[in-house]
Amino acid sequence: YYKEITDNLIKGASEILKSNSIDYQILYVPGALEIAPAIKIILDKSPKKSSFDGFVALGCVIKGETYHFEIVANESSRAITNLSINNSIPIGNGILTVLNQNQAVKRSDPSKLNKGADAALACLSLIKIKDNIKYEWFQNKN
């Protein structure tokens, strides 16, 4: 819905992924509520579970005059968290939930708060944990 904001988020995330030599693809969906279902469809359609090491969910929800903001903000976050936990897939949540356009611009701008980069870094951090946890880590070391 907010092209300038999502473009900023994508720019911030892309810079992190490129600087870490990560191959990535961008998929656009109509809104924040469609992000988790899109990730689930990709997971279900992937020829093997390891087709993608993780996902970075980027979007923006700006508070309006109705209760719809709370539903979209809460449910998009819940769905992404549940999807990540239930499928053991790293997902960096970069969906901004803000009160106004100025807050969204500030948080999305790569030269300011750069929340797109933060979401990409969160995903990379989770991938690193997933890749480095070994069975021996859980063994009792007396």
C-alpha positions as protocol buffer text, in pm:
chain_id: "A"
residue {
  index: 1
  type: TYR
  ca { x: 0 y: 0 z: 0 }
}
residue {
  index: 2
  type: TYR
  ca { x: 286 y: 236 z: 78 }
}
residue {
  index: 3
  type: LYS
  ca { x: 534 y: 217 z: -211 }
}
residue {
  index: 4
  type: GLU
  ca { x: 791 y: 467 z: -76 }
}
residue {
  index: 5
  type: ILE
  ca { x: 801 y: 290 z: 259 }
}
residue {
  index: 6
  type: THR
  ca { x: 820 y: -64 z: 122 }
}
residue {
  index: 7
  type: ASP
  ca { x: 1083 y: 44 z: -131 }
}
residue {
  index: 8
  type: ASN
  ca { x: 1291 y: 181 z: 158 }
}
residue {
  index: 9
  type: LEU
  ca { x: 1246 y: -141 z: 358 }
}
residue {
  index: 10
  type: ILE
  ca { x: 1348 y: -350 z: 58 }
}
residue {
  index: 11
  type: LYS
  ca { x: 1651 y: -128 z: -4 }
}
residue {
  index: 12
  type: GLY
  ca { x: 1768 y: -165 z: 356 }
}
residue {
  index: 13
  type: ALA
  ca { x: 1717 y: -542 z: 359 }
}
residue {
  index: 14
  type: SER
  ca { x: 1874 y: -587 z: 16 }
}
residue {
  index: 15
  type: GLU
  ca { x: 2189 y: -401 z: 117 }
}
residue {
  index: 16
  type: ILE
  ca { x: 2238 y: -637 z: 411 }
}
residue {
  index: 17
  type: LEU
  ca { x: 2172 y: -947 z: 202 }
}
residue {
  index: 18
  type: LYS
  ca { x: 2404 y: -833 z: -77 }
}
residue {
  index: 19
  type: SER
  ca { x: 2681 y: -741 z: 166 }
}
residue {
  index: 20
  type: ASN
  ca { x: 2657 y: -1096 z: 306 }
}
residue {
  index: 21
  type: SER
  ca { x: 2655 y: -1254 z: -45 }
}
residue {
  index: 22
  type: ILE
  ca { x: 2302 y: -1388 z: 7 }
}
residue {
  index: 23
  type: ASP
  ca { x: 2093 y: -1473 z: -299 }
}
residue {
  index: 24
  type: TYR
  ca { x: 1734 y: -1358 z: -259 }
}
residue {
  index: 25
  type: GLN
  ca { x: 1408 y: -1313 z: -441 }
}
residue {
  index: 26
  type: ILE
  ca { x: 1137 y: -1053 z: -385 }
}
residue {
  index: 27
  type: LEU
  ca { x: 770 y: -1143 z: -386 }
}
residue {
  index: 28
  type: TYR
  ca { x: 510 y: -868 z: -360 }
}
residue {
  index: 29
  type: VAL
  ca { x: 173 y: -934 z: -194 }
}
residue {
  index: 30
  type: PRO
  ca { x: -131 y: -704 z: -157 }
}
residue {
  index: 31
  type: GLY
  ca { x: -92 y: -634 z: 214 }
}
residue {
  index: 32
  type: ALA
  ca { x: 54 y: -734 z: 550 }
}
residue {
  index: 33
  type: LEU
  ca { x: -205 y: -1005 z: 613 }
}
residue {
  index: 34
  type: GLU
  ca { x: -98 y: -1183 z: 295 }
}
residue {
  index: 35
  type: ILE
  ca { x: 271 y: -1210 z: 387 }
}
residue {
  index: 36
  type: ALA
  ca { x: 253 y: -1520 z: 609 }
}
residue {
  index: 37
  type: PRO
  ca { x: 19 y: -1710 z: 372 }
}
residue {
  index: 38
  type: ALA
  ca { x: 254 y: -1630 z: 83 }
}
residue {
  index: 39
  type: ILE
  ca { x: 551 y: -1769 z: 278 }
}
residue {
  index: 40
  type: LYS
  ca { x: 350 y: -2081 z: 364 }
}
residue {
  index: 41
  type: ILE
  ca { x: 258 y: -2132 z: -3 }
}
residue {
  index: 42
  type: ILE
  ca { x: 625 y: -2102 z: -98 }
}
residue {
  index: 43
  type: LEU
  ca { x: 722 y: -2355 z: 170 }
}
residue {
  index: 44
  type: ASP
  ca { x: 450 y: -2595 z: 56 }
}
residue {
  index: 45
  type: LYS
  ca { x: 542 y: -2562 z: -313 }
}
residue {
  index: 46
  type: SER
  ca { x: 919 y: -2582 z: -265 }
}
residue {
  index: 47
  type: PRO
  ca { x: 1063 y: -2904 z: -404 }
}
residue {
  index: 48
  type: LYS
  ca { x: 1260 y: -2952 z: -86 }
}
residue {
  index: 49
  type: LYS
  ca { x: 1240 y: -2792 z: 257 }
}
residue {
  index: 50
  type: SER
  ca { x: 1582 y: -2635 z: 212 }
}
residue {
  index: 51
  type: SER
  ca { x: 1490 y: -2434 z: -100 }
}
residue {
  index: 52
  type: PHE
  ca { x: 1496 y: -2122 z: 118 }
}
residue {
  index: 53
  type: ASP
  ca { x: 1704 y: -2077 z: 431 }
}
residue {
  index: 54
  type: GLY
  ca { x: 1477 y: -1803 z: 561 }
}
residue {
  index: 55
  type: PHE
  ca { x: 1245 y: -1516 z: 482 }
}
residue {
  index: 56
  type: VAL
  ca { x: 1233 y: -1143 z: 547 }
}
residue {
  index: 57
  type: ALA
  ca { x: 879 y: -1012 z: 586 }
}
residue {
  index: 58
  type: LEU
  ca { x: 854 y: -643 z: 497 }
}
residue {
  index: 59
  type: GLY
  ca { x: 550 y: -420 z: 498 }
}
residue {
  index: 60
  type: CYS
  ca { x: 376 y: -135 z: 672 }
}
residue {
  index: 61
  type: VAL
  ca { x: 52 y: -87 z: 862 }
}
residue {
  index: 62
  type: ILE
  ca { x: -41 y: 272 z: 948 }
}
residue {
  index: 63
  type: LYS
  ca { x: -311 y: 339 z: 1205 }
}
residue {
  index: 64
  type: GLY
  ca { x: -630 y: 475 z: 1060 }
}
residue {
  index: 65
  type: GLU
  ca { x: -964 y: 568 z: 1210 }
}
residue {
  index: 66
  type: THR
  ca { x: -1091 y: 214 z: 1264 }
}
residue {
  index: 67
  type: TYR
  ca { x: -1007 y: -99 z: 1460 }
}
residue {
  index: 68
  type: HIS
  ca { x: -875 y: -256 z: 1138 }
}
residue {
  index: 69
  type: PHE
  ca { x: -521 y: -138 z: 1226 }
}
residue {
  index: 70
  type: GLU
  ca { x: -512 y: -351 z: 1541 }
}
residue {
  index: 71
  type: ILE
  ca { x: -639 y: -658 z: 1356 }
}
residue {
  index: 72
  type: VAL
  ca { x: -385 y: -628 z: 1075 }
}
residue {
  index: 73
  type: ALA
  ca { x: -95 y: -541 z: 1305 }
}
residue {
  index: 74
  type: ASN
  ca { x: -166 y: -820 z: 1553 }
}
residue {
  index: 75
  type: GLU
  ca { x: -266 y: -1091 z: 1310 }
}
residue {
  index: 76
  type: SER
  ca { x: 19 y: -1037 z: 1064 }
}
residue {
  index: 77
  type: SER
  ca { x: 269 y: -1057 z: 1349 }
}
residue {
  index: 78
  type: ARG
  ca { x: 102 y: -1361 z: 1504 }
}
residue {
  index: 79
  type: ALA
  ca { x: 88 y: -1543 z: 1171 }
}
residue {
  index: 80
  type: ILE
  ca { x: 456 y: -1481 z: 1097 }
}
residue {
  index: 81
  type: THR
  ca { x: 563 y: -1593 z: 1443 }
}
residue {
  index: 82
  type: ASN
  ca { x: 348 y: -1907 z: 1428 }
}
residue {
  index: 83
  type: LEU
  ca { x: 471 y: -1989 z: 1079 }
}
residue {
  index: 84
  type: SER
  ca { x: 832 y: -1951 z: 1186 }
}
residue {
  index: 85
  type: ILE
  ca { x: 792 y: -2163 z: 1498 }
}
residue {
  index: 86
  type: ASN
  ca { x: 570 y: -2432 z: 1346 }
}
residue {
  index: 87
  type: ASN
  ca { x: 796 y: -2477 z: 1042 }
}
residue {
  index: 88
  type: SER
  ca { x: 1134 y: -2412 z: 1206 }
}
residue {
  index: 89
  type: ILE
  ca { x: 1203 y: -2150 z: 941 }
}
residue {
  index: 90
  type: PRO
  ca { x: 1382 y: -1824 z: 1019 }
}
residue {
  index: 91
  type: ILE
  ca { x: 1168 y: -1518 z: 943 }
}
residue {
  index: 92
  type: GLY
  ca { x: 1283 y: -1164 z: 1008 }
}
residue {
  index: 93
  type: ASN
  ca { x: 972 y: -958 z: 1082 }
}
residue {
  index: 94
  type: GLY
  ca { x: 1006 y: -614 z: 927 }
}
residue {
  index: 95
  type: ILE
  ca { x: 639 y: -520 z: 915 }
}
residue {
  index: 96
  type: LEU
  ca { x: 617 y: -169 z: 1052 }
}
residue {
  index: 97
  type: THR
  ca { x: 314 y: -91 z: 1268 }
}
residue {
  index: 98
  type: VAL
  ca { x: 305 y: 283 z: 1314 }
}
residue {
  index: 99
  type: LEU
  ca { x: 70 y: 565 z: 1405 }
}
residue {
  index: 100
  type: ASN
  ca { x: 142 y: 789 z: 1106 }
}
residue {
  index: 101
  type: GLN
  ca { x: 325 y: 828 z: 776 }
}
residue {
  index: 102
  type: ASN
  ca { x: 614 y: 1024 z: 931 }
}
residue {
  index: 103
  type: GLN
  ca { x: 693 y: 739 z: 1170 }
}
residue {
  index: 104
  type: ALA
  ca { x: 682 y: 493 z: 881 }
}
residue {
  index: 105
  type: VAL
  ca { x: 918 y: 698 z: 665 }
}
residue {
  index: 106
  type: LYS
  ca { x: 1166 y: 742 z: 951 }
}
residue {
  index: 107
  type: ARG
  ca { x: 1166 y: 371 z: 1037 }
}
residue {
  index: 108
  type: SER
  ca { x: 1192 y: 254 z: 677 }
}
residue {
  index: 109
  type: ASP
  ca { x: 1459 y: 499 z: 559 }
}
residue {
  index: 110
  type: PRO
  ca { x: 1795 y: 321 z: 514 }
}
residue {
  index: 111
  type: SER
  ca { x: 1975 y: 638 z: 628 }
}
residue {
  index: 112
  type: LYS
  ca { x: 1768 y: 661 z: 948 }
}
residue {
  index: 113
  type: LEU
  ca { x: 1627 y: 371 z: 1156 }
}
residue {
  index: 114
  type: ASN
  ca { x: 1660 y: 120 z: 866 }
}
residue {
  index: 115
  type: LYS
  ca { x: 1414 y: -142 z: 991 }
}
residue {
  index: 116
  type: GLY
  ca { x: 1444 y: -334 z: 662 }
}
residue {
  index: 117
  type: ALA
  ca { x: 1809 y: -398 z: 742 }
}
residue {
  index: 118
  type: ASP
  ca { x: 1716 y: -495 z: 1099 }
}
residue {
  index: 119
  type: ALA
  ca { x: 1471 y: -756 z: 970 }
}
residue {
  index: 120
  type: ALA
  ca { x: 1731 y: -901 z: 734 }
}
residue {
  index: 121
  type: LEU
  ca { x: 1988 y: -913 z: 1015 }
}
residue {
  index: 122
  type: ALA
  ca { x: 1737 y: -1088 z: 1241 }
}
residue {
  index: 123
  type: CYS
  ca { x: 1674 y: -1351 z: 975 }
}
residue {
  index: 124
  type: LEU
  ca { x: 2047 y: -1403 z: 917 }
}
residue {
  index: 125
  type: SER
  ca { x: 2100 y: -1438 z: 1291 }
}
residue {
  index: 126
  type: LEU
  ca { x: 1834 y: -1708 z: 1313 }
}
residue {
  index: 127
  type: ILE
  ca { x: 1979 y: -1890 z: 1011 }
}
residue {
  index: 128
  type: LYS
  ca { x: 2320 y: -1886 z: 1178 }
}
residue {
  index: 129
  type: ILE
  ca { x: 2172 y: -2034 z: 1496 }
}
residue {
  index: 130
  type: LYS
  ca { x: 1987 y: -2301 z: 1298 }
}
residue {
  index: 131
  type: ASP
  ca { x: 2299 y: -2392 z: 1099 }
}
residue {
  index: 132
  type: ASN
  ca { x: 2527 y: -2407 z: 1403 }
}
residue {
  index: 133
  type: ILE
  ca { x: 2316 y: -2602 z: 1651 }
}
residue {
  index: 134
  type: LYS
  ca { x: 2448 y: -2956 z: 1663 }
}
residue {
  index: 135
  type: TYR
  ca { x: 2310 y: -3266 z: 1830 }
}
residue {
  index: 136
  type: GLU
  ca { x: 2614 y: -3269 z: 2061 }
}
residue {
  index: 137
  type: TRP
  ca { x: 2509 y: -2929 z: 2192 }
}
residue {
  index: 138
  type: PHE
  ca { x: 2221 y: -3095 z: 2372 }
}
residue {
  index: 139
  type: GLN
  ca { x: 2421 y: -3378 z: 2524 }
}
residue {
  index: 140
  type: ASN
  ca { x: 2492 y: -3372 z: 2896 }
}
residue {
  index: 141
  type: LYS
  ca { x: 2851 y: -3269 z: 2937 }
}
residue {
  index: 142
  type: ASN
  ca { x: 2946 y: -3383 z: 3286 }
}
